[in-house]
């Protein structure tokens, strides 16, 4: 039927409400509208007697919600482009509305209170509503559990009043003008479990957050002015995950964080002021740690090997050295390690002691001189990314003793000329040798790999007979 796409019996996408069959409208539960509707066509929504969700995927042309007919079963409403919406008057026609998303509306503070007529609102997302400055009217919506304020660049006031919402569990604030004082009052919450603050450049101090004892997950990411208060977060008794990426925190805050008895995941990626992370070696509950792109981190990183529960460690693009690896080798549970682009590393041989290692990334460690071949001895290693490293034919032969590797990435290893030894790796399922431009031998022998399914070999010479044979073996080739 022209203008109508029925994905299944419950979902309907219409280019024109007027063109849609009444029977389809009456039984659909999810409706996507991709026309700019008029007032008279809005009346057709009353035919949607089973409707649960409506999405206006193009411009919603009205200043409020009063053109909606009474829809007693509507639970979700999404206005993806609402350049004229100034108030929420008429929301009372949608008494069961629980989830509401509005994007690009010229909402002003003095009309925000009209949302309070939505008696059952559980989830609210306001995105790119640039005229909003004050969120305090939202504190009257006592049913809210999930609130997302995204790229509302002028918002600064009223955030603290949200601490009075009795059931608020998740608060997301991105791209606002909030500062440290904006957090005052938020600590009154007795329900907030997930708090995410992203790209709020005026935020310098998060000390107040250390009093929200209900927090389980806290992200304060790309808040580049953040310097103070991060150490106090270690006092939170039930905090499981913390992300402070792209902040200006210093080593001094780490001692406070290390007092945590609950943190399982800690992300400090691109914190350029960090250098000595030795205090993190006392965080007994930590399972995941990222220091990715902390370019001056080197001192104390070896202490992390003492963490009894650490399974995943990301030290990519840091200043770690061979001594760091000697410290890490005492680990008895580390399964995933990323040390890519660490230009000070020359010897990987200590890693052979980490028998639990399953995934290792050494991509772009250009100064490696020893220990690459030894990695073939790791009994549990399933994935190795050794792209852009100085691997030679002899090292390939040493690696080929592995009886566990499933995925091997050797892209841009230009010192390698012969891949025939790889044919001995009977467990290999995926091999990538893209841009290994010096390879002239051994491609044909890869047909002997019994489990090989994917072979990436762009810019690698191979005869048509070799390629045909591999395809006949069921190997997917990327050329």
Coordinates of C-alpha atoms in Angstrom, one line a residue:
X1 CA 0.0 0.0 0.0
X2 CA 1.3 3.4 -1.0
X3 CA 2.9 5.3 1.9
X4 CA 2.6 2.6 4.5
X5 CA 5.2 0.1 5.7
X6 CA 3.9 -2.6 8.0
X7 CA 7.0 -4.2 9.6
X8 CA 4.9 -6.6 11.7
X9 CA 1.4 -6.6 13.0
X10 CA 2.3 -4.3 15.9
X11 CA 4.5 -1.7 14.1
X12 CA 3.4 0.8 11.5
X13 CA 5.4 3.4 9.6
X14 CA 3.4 6.0 7.6
X15 CA 4.3 8.7 5.2
X16 CA 0.7 9.9 5.4
X17 CA -1.8 9.3 8.1
X18 CA -4.6 10.0 5.7
X19 CA -3.3 7.2 3.4
X20 CA -3.2 4.6 6.1
X21 CA -5.9 2.0 6.3
X22 CA -8.1 2.4 9.4
X23 CA -7.8 -1.3 10.2
X24 CA -4.0 -1.0 10.3
X25 CA -4.2 2.1 12.5
X26 CA -6.6 0.4 14.9
X27 CA -4.4 -2.5 15.6
X28 CA -0.9 -1.0 15.6
X29 CA 0.9 -0.5 18.9
X30 CA 3.9 1.3 17.6
X31 CA 3.5 4.1 15.1
X32 CA 6.2 6.1 13.2
X33 CA 5.1 9.2 11.4
X34 CA 7.4 10.6 8.7
X35 CA 5.2 13.4 7.4
X36 CA 4.8 16.9 8.8
X37 CA 1.3 16.5 10.2
X38 CA -1.5 19.1 10.1
X39 CA -4.1 19.8 12.8
X40 CA -6.8 17.8 10.9
X41 CA -4.5 14.8 10.4
X42 CA -3.8 14.7 14.2
X43 CA -7.5 13.9 14.7
X44 CA -6.9 10.6 12.9
X45 CA -4.8 9.4 15.8
X46 CA -8.0 8.7 17.7
X47 CA -8.3 5.7 15.4
X48 CA -5.2 4.2 17.0
X49 CA -7.2 2.4 19.8
X50 CA -4.4 0.0 20.6
X51 CA -1.5 2.5 20.4
X52 CA 1.4 2.3 22.9
X53 CA 4.1 4.3 21.2
X54 CA 4.2 7.2 18.7
X55 CA 7.3 8.7 17.1
X56 CA 7.2 11.8 15.0
X57 CA 10.4 11.3 12.9
X58 CA 10.1 14.6 11.0
X59 CA 9.0 18.1 12.2
X60 CA 6.3 18.3 14.8
X61 CA 4.7 21.7 13.8
X62 CA 2.7 22.7 16.9
X63 CA 3.5 24.9 19.9
X64 CA 2.0 22.5 22.5
X65 CA 0.4 19.0 22.8
X66 CA -3.2 20.2 22.6
X67 CA -3.8 18.8 19.2
X68 CA -3.4 15.2 20.5
X69 CA -6.8 13.5 20.9
X70 CA -7.3 11.5 24.1
X71 CA -5.0 8.4 23.8
X72 CA -5.6 6.5 27.0
X73 CA -3.1 3.7 26.2
X74 CA -0.2 5.8 24.9
X75 CA 3.0 5.0 26.9
X76 CA 5.8 6.4 24.8
X77 CA 6.0 9.6 22.8
X78 CA 9.0 10.8 20.8
X79 CA 9.2 14.2 19.1
X80 CA 12.4 14.0 17.2
X81 CA 12.3 17.5 15.8
X82 CA 10.1 20.1 17.5
X83 CA 11.2 23.6 16.5
X84 CA 7.9 25.3 17.5
X85 CA 7.1 23.5 20.8
X86 CA 6.9 26.0 23.7
X87 CA 4.9 24.2 26.3
X88 CA 3.4 20.8 27.2
X89 CA -0.2 21.9 27.6
X90 CA -2.4 19.1 26.5
X91 CA -0.3 16.4 28.0
X92 CA -3.3 15.6 30.2
X93 CA -4.8 14.0 27.0
X94 CA -2.1 11.3 27.4
X95 CA -2.8 10.1 31.0
X96 CA -0.7 6.9 30.7
X97 CA 2.4 8.5 29.1
X98 CA 5.5 7.2 30.8
X99 CA 8.4 7.9 28.4
X100 CA 8.7 11.3 26.6
X101 CA 11.5 12.5 24.3
X102 CA 11.7 16.0 22.8
X103 CA 14.5 17.3 20.5
X104 CA 15.2 20.8 19.3
X105 CA 12.4 22.6 21.0
X106 CA 12.5 26.4 22.0
X107 CA 11.3 25.6 25.5
X108 CA 11.6 28.3 28.1
X109 CA 11.8 27.9 31.9
X110 CA 8.5 29.5 32.6
X111 CA 6.6 26.9 30.6
X112 CA 8.5 23.8 31.8
X113 CA 6.1 23.4 34.7
X114 CA 3.4 22.3 32.3
X115 CA 5.1 19.0 32.2
X116 CA 3.9 18.3 35.7
X117 CA 0.4 17.5 34.3
X118 CA 2.0 14.2 33.1
X119 CA 1.0 12.2 36.1
X120 CA 2.8 9.0 35.2
X121 CA 6.0 10.2 33.6
X122 CA 8.8 7.8 34.4
X123 CA 11.4 8.8 31.7
X124 CA 12.1 12.2 30.2
X125 CA 14.7 13.2 27.6
X126 CA 15.1 16.9 26.6
X127 CA 17.7 17.3 23.9
X128 CA 19.1 20.5 22.3
X129 CA 16.5 22.7 24.0
X130 CA 18.9 25.7 24.0
X131 CA 16.6 28.2 25.7
X132 CA 16.3 26.3 28.9
X133 CA 18.4 27.5 31.9
X134 CA 16.6 26.2 35.0
X135 CA 15.4 22.6 35.6
X136 CA 13.8 23.3 39.0
X137 CA 10.2 22.9 37.5
X138 CA 11.0 19.3 36.9
X139 CA 11.3 18.7 40.6
X140 CA 7.5 18.6 40.8
X141 CA 7.3 15.4 38.6
X142 CA 7.5 13.0 41.5
X143 CA 7.2 9.9 39.3
X144 CA 10.4 10.5 37.4
X145 CA 13.0 7.7 37.5
X146 CA 15.1 8.5 34.5
X147 CA 16.0 12.0 33.3
X148 CA 18.2 12.9 30.4
X149 CA 19.2 16.5 29.7
X150 CA 21.3 16.4 26.5
X151 CA 23.1 19.4 24.9
X152 CA 20.8 21.9 26.5
X153 CA 23.7 24.3 26.5
X154 CA 22.2 27.1 28.7
X155 CA 21.1 24.8 31.6
X156 CA 22.8 25.8 34.9
X157 CA 20.2 26.2 37.6
X158 CA 17.8 23.8 39.3
X159 CA 19.9 20.7 39.0
X160 CA 20.2 20.5 42.7
X161 CA 16.4 20.5 43.2
X162 CA 16.3 17.2 41.4
X163 CA 17.7 15.6 44.6
X164 CA 14.2 16.0 45.9
X165 CA 12.7 13.6 43.4
X166 CA 11.8 10.5 45.5
X167 CA 12.2 7.8 42.8
X168 CA 14.9 9.3 40.5
X169 CA 17.4 6.5 39.8
X170 CA 19.2 7.8 36.7
X171 CA 20.3 11.4 35.8
X172 CA 22.2 12.2 32.6
X173 CA 23.5 15.7 32.0
X174 CA 25.5 16.4 28.8
X175 CA 26.7 19.6 27.3
X176 CA 25.2 22.0 29.9
X177 CA 26.6 25.1 31.6
X178 CA 26.5 23.6 35.0
X179 CA 29.3 24.3 37.5
X180 CA 30.2 23.0 40.9
X181 CA 27.5 25.0 42.6
X182 CA 24.9 23.5 40.4
X183 CA 25.4 20.2 42.4
X184 CA 24.2 21.8 45.6
X185 CA 21.1 20.0 46.8
X186 CA 21.6 16.9 44.6
X187 CA 23.1 15.2 47.6
X188 CA 19.6 15.1 49.2
X189 CA 18.7 12.3 47.0
X190 CA 17.9 8.9 48.5
X191 CA 17.4 7.0 45.3
X192 CA 19.9 8.1 42.6
X193 CA 22.0 5.2 41.5
X194 CA 23.3 6.3 38.0
X195 CA 24.8 9.8 37.4
X196 CA 26.4 10.8 34.1
X197 CA 27.9 14.2 33.5
X198 CA 29.5 14.7 30.1
X199 CA 31.1 17.7 28.4
X200 CA 30.2 20.2 31.1
X201 CA 33.3 22.4 30.7
X202 CA 32.6 24.7 33.7
X203 CA 32.6 21.9 36.3
X204 CA 35.7 22.0 38.5
X205 CA 34.8 20.3 41.8
X206 CA 32.7 17.2 42.4
X207 CA 33.2 16.9 46.2
X208 CA 29.5 17.2 46.8
X209 CA 28.9 14.0 44.9
X210 CA 30.8 12.1 47.6
X211 CA 27.7 12.4 49.8
X212 CA 25.3 10.6 47.4
X213 CA 25.6 7.2 49.1
X214 CA 23.2 5.5 46.8
X215 CA 25.4 5.9 43.7
X216 CA 26.4 2.7 41.9
X217 CA 27.6 4.2 38.6
X218 CA 29.2 7.6 38.2
X219 CA 30.6 9.1 35.0
X220 CA 32.1 12.6 34.9
X221 CA 33.6 12.5 31.4
X222 CA 35.1 15.2 29.2
X223 CA 34.7 17.7 32.0
X224 CA 38.2 19.1 31.2
X225 CA 38.2 21.7 34.0
X226 CA 37.6 19.0 36.7
X227 CA 40.5 19.1 39.2
X228 CA 39.0 18.8 42.7
X229 CA 36.9 16.3 44.7
X230 CA 37.6 13.1 42.7
X231 CA 39.5 11.6 45.6
X232 CA 36.5 12.0 47.9
X233 CA 34.5 9.7 45.6
X234 CA 36.4 6.8 47.1
X235 CA 34.2 7.1 50.2
X236 CA 31.0 6.1 48.4
X237 CA 30.1 2.7 49.9
X238 CA 28.3 1.1 46.9
X239 CA 30.0 2.7 43.9
X240 CA 30.8 0.0 41.4
X241 CA 31.9 2.0 38.3
X242 CA 33.6 5.3 37.9
X243 CA 34.6 7.1 34.7
X244 CA 36.7 10.3 35.0
X245 CA 38.1 10.3 31.4
X246 CA 39.4 13.6 29.9
X247 CA 39.5 15.4 33.2
X248 CA 42.4 17.4 34.8
X249 CA 42.7 15.3 38.0
X250 CA 46.2 14.8 39.4
X251 CA 48.0 12.0 41.2
X252 CA 47.0 13.3 44.6
X253 CA 43.3 12.3 44.0
X254 CA 44.3 8.7 43.5
X255 CA 45.1 8.0 47.1
X256 CA 41.5 8.9 48.0
X257 CA 40.1 6.7 45.2
X258 CA 42.2 3.8 46.3
X259 CA 40.3 3.7 49.7
X260 CA 37.3 2.4 47.9
X261 CA 36.1 -1.0 49.0
X262 CA 33.5 -1.3 46.2
X263 CA 34.9 -0.1 42.9
X264 CA 35.0 -2.8 40.2
X265 CA 35.6 -0.6 37.1
X266 CA 37.7 2.6 37.0
X267 CA 38.2 4.6 33.7
X268 CA 40.8 7.3 33.8
X269 CA 41.5 7.5 30.1
X270 CA 43.2 10.7 28.7
X271 CA 43.8 12.2 32.1
X272 CA 47.0 14.0 31.0
X273 CA 48.0 15.2 34.4
X274 CA 48.4 11.7 35.9
X275 CA 51.9 10.3 36.1
X276 CA 52.3 8.1 39.3
X277 CA 49.5 5.5 39.7
X278 CA 51.1 3.4 42.4
X279 CA 48.4 4.0 44.9
X280 CA 45.9 2.2 42.6
X281 CA 47.7 -1.0 43.5
X282 CA 45.7 -1.3 46.7
X283 CA 42.2 -1.4 45.2
X284 CA 41.4 -5.0 46.1
X285 CA 37.9 -5.0 44.4
X286 CA 39.0 -3.6 41.0
X287 CA 38.3 -5.8 38.0
X288 CA 38.8 -3.3 35.1
X289 CA 41.2 -0.3 34.9
X290 CA 41.8 2.0 31.9
X291 CA 44.6 4.5 31.8
X292 CA 44.5 4.7 28.0
X293 CA 46.2 7.8 26.6
X294 CA 47.5 9.0 30.0
X295 CA 50.7 9.9 28.2
X296 CA 52.9 10.6 31.2
X297 CA 51.7 7.5 33.3
X298 CA 54.6 5.2 34.0
X299 CA 55.6 5.3 37.6
X300 CA 53.8 2.8 39.7
X301 CA 51.9 1.0 36.9
X302 CA 53.6 -2.2 37.8
X303 CA 52.0 -2.2 41.2
X304 CA 48.7 -2.9 39.4
X305 CA 49.8 -6.5 39.0
X306 CA 49.1 -7.0 42.7
X307 CA 45.4 -6.5 42.3
X308 CA 43.8 -9.8 43.1
X309 CA 40.6 -9.4 41.0
X310 CA 41.9 -7.3 38.0
X311 CA 40.9 -9.0 34.8
X312 CA 41.2 -6.2 32.2
X313 CA 43.9 -3.5 32.0
X314 CA 44.3 -0.8 29.4
X315 CA 47.7 0.9 29.3
X316 CA 47.6 1.9 25.6
X317 CA 49.5 5.1 24.7
X318 CA 51.2 5.5 28.1
X319 CA 54.8 5.9 29.3
X320 CA 55.1 2.4 30.7
X321 CA 58.4 0.5 30.4
X322 CA 59.7 -3.0 30.6
X323 CA 59.9 -2.6 34.3
X324 CA 56.1 -2.1 34.4
X325 CA 55.6 -5.5 32.7
X326 CA 57.8 -7.2 35.3
X327 CA 55.5 -5.9 37.9
X328 CA 52.4 -7.0 36.0
X329 CA 53.7 -10.5 35.6
X330 CA 52.7 -11.4 39.2
X331 CA 49.1 -11.2 38.3
X332 CA 47.1 -14.4 38.6
X333 CA 43.9 -13.3 37.0
X334 CA 44.6 -10.8 34.2
X335 CA 42.9 -12.0 31.1
X336 CA 42.9 -8.9 28.8
X337 CA 45.8 -6.4 28.4
X338 CA 46.2 -3.5 26.1
X339 CA 49.7 -2.0 25.8
X340 CA 49.4 -0.7 22.2
X341 CA 51.4 2.3 21.2
X342 CA 53.7 2.2 24.2
X343 CA 56.9 3.4 22.6
X344 CA 59.2 2.6 25.6
X345 CA 58.5 -1.1 25.6
X346 CA 61.4 -3.3 24.2
X347 CA 60.9 -6.7 26.0
X348 CA 57.6 -8.6 26.3
X349 CA 59.1 -11.8 27.8
X350 CA 57.8 -11.1 31.4
X351 CA 54.2 -11.5 30.0
X352 CA 54.8 -15.2 29.6
X353 CA 54.3 -15.5 33.3
X354 CA 50.7 -14.4 33.1
X355 CA 49.2 -17.7 32.3
X356 CA 45.6 -16.4 32.4
X357 CA 46.1 -13.9 29.6
X358 CA 43.4 -14.4 26.8
X359 CA 43.7 -11.2 24.8
X360 CA 46.8 -9.1 24.2
X361 CA 47.2 -5.9 22.2
X362 CA 50.7 -4.8 21.3
X363 CA 49.8 -2.9 18.2
X364 CA 52.3 -0.1 17.2
X365 CA 54.9 -1.0 19.8
X366 CA 57.6 -0.2 17.3
X367 CA 60.6 -0.5 19.6
X368 CA 60.0 -4.2 20.6
X369 CA 63.2 -6.2 20.4
X370 CA 62.5 -9.3 22.6
X371 CA 59.7 -11.5 23.7
X372 CA 57.3 -11.3 20.9
X373 CA 57.9 -15.0 19.9
X374 CA 57.5 -16.1 23.5
X375 CA 53.9 -15.1 23.4
X376 CA 53.2 -18.4 21.6
X377 CA 53.8 -20.1 24.9
X378 CA 50.9 -18.4 26.6
X379 CA 48.4 -21.3 27.3
X380 CA 45.2 -19.4 27.2
X381 CA 45.9 -16.6 24.7
X382 CA 43.1 -16.5 22.1
X383 CA 43.6 -13.1 20.5
X384 CA 46.8 -11.3 19.7
X385 CA 47.0 -7.9 17.9
X386 CA 50.6 -7.4 16.9
X387 CA 49.9 -5.1 13.9
X388 CA 52.6 -2.5 13.2
X389 CA 55.3 -4.3 15.1
X390 CA 58.8 -5.4 14.0
X391 CA 57.8 -9.1 13.6
X392 CA 60.2 -11.2 11.4
X393 CA 59.9 -14.6 9.9
X394 CA 61.8 -16.1 12.9
X395 CA 59.3 -14.6 15.3
X396 CA 56.4 -15.9 13.3
X397 CA 57.9 -19.4 13.6
X398 CA 58.1 -18.9 17.4
X399 CA 54.5 -17.7 17.6
X400 CA 53.3 -20.7 15.6
X401 CA 53.8 -23.0 18.5
X402 CA 50.6 -21.6 20.0
X403 CA 47.8 -24.1 20.5
X404 CA 45.3 -21.6 21.7
X405 CA 45.3 -18.5 19.3
X406 CA 42.0 -18.0 17.5
X407 CA 42.5 -14.5 16.2
X408 CA 45.9 -13.1 15.0
X409 CA 46.3 -9.6 13.6
X410 CA 49.6 -8.9 11.9
X411 CA 48.7 -5.9 9.7
X412 CA 51.5 -3.6 8.5
X413 CA 54.3 -6.0 9.7
X414 CA 56.6 -5.1 6.8
X415 CA 59.6 -7.1 8.1
X416 CA 57.7 -10.3 7.5
X417 CA 58.2 -12.1 4.2
X418 CA 57.1 -15.6 4.8
X419 CA 53.8 -16.7 6.5
X420 CA 54.1 -20.4 5.9
X421 CA 54.8 -21.1 9.6
X422 CA 51.3 -19.8 10.4
X423 CA 49.9 -22.9 8.8
X424 CA 50.9 -24.8 11.9
X425 CA 48.5 -22.9 14.1
X426 CA 45.6 -25.4 14.0
X427 CA 43.3 -23.3 16.2
X428 CA 43.4 -20.1 14.1
X429 CA 40.0 -18.9 12.8
X430 CA 40.8 -15.3 11.8
X431 CA 44.1 -14.0 10.4
X432 CA 44.8 -10.5 9.2
X433 CA 47.9 -9.6 7.3
X434 CA 46.7 -6.4 5.5
X435 CA 49.5 -4.3 4.0
X436 CA 52.2 -6.8 4.8
X437 CA 53.7 -5.7 1.5
X438 CA 56.9 -7.8 1.9
X439 CA 55.2 -11.1 2.1
X440 CA 56.1 -13.2 -0.9
X441 CA 55.9 -16.8 0.4
X442 CA 53.5 -19.0 2.3
X443 CA 50.1 -17.6 1.4
X444 CA 49.2 -20.9 -0.3
X445 CA 50.0 -23.0 2.8
X446 CA 47.3 -21.2 4.8
X447 CA 44.8 -23.6 3.2
X448 CA 46.1 -26.2 5.7
X449 CA 44.5 -24.3 8.6
X450 CA 41.5 -26.4 9.4
X451 CA 39.5 -23.8 11.2
X452 CA 40.4 -20.7 9.2
X453 CA 37.2 -18.7 8.4
X454 CA 38.4 -15.1 7.7
X455 CA 41.6 -14.0 6.0
X456 CA 42.3 -10.3 5.5
X457 CA 45.1 -9.7 3.1
X458 CA 44.7 -6.4 1.3
X459 CA 47.9 -5.3 -0.5
X460 CA 49.4 -8.8 -0.2
X461 CA 50.5 -10.6 -3.3
X462 CA 48.9 -13.9 -4.0
X463 CA 48.2 -16.0 -7.1
X464 CA 44.7 -16.5 -8.4
X465 CA 45.2 -20.3 -7.8
X466 CA 46.0 -19.7 -4.1
X467 CA 43.0 -17.4 -3.7
X468 CA 40.7 -19.9 -5.4
X469 CA 41.9 -22.7 -3.2
X470 CA 41.2 -20.7 0.0
X471 CA 37.7 -19.8 -1.2
X472 CA 37.0 -23.4 -1.9
X473 CA 37.9 -24.2 1.7
X474 CA 35.2 -21.8 2.8
X475 CA 37.5 -19.0 3.8
X476 CA 36.1 -15.4 3.6
X477 CA 38.7 -13.2 1.9
X478 CA 39.1 -9.5 2.3
X479 CA 41.2 -8.1 -0.5

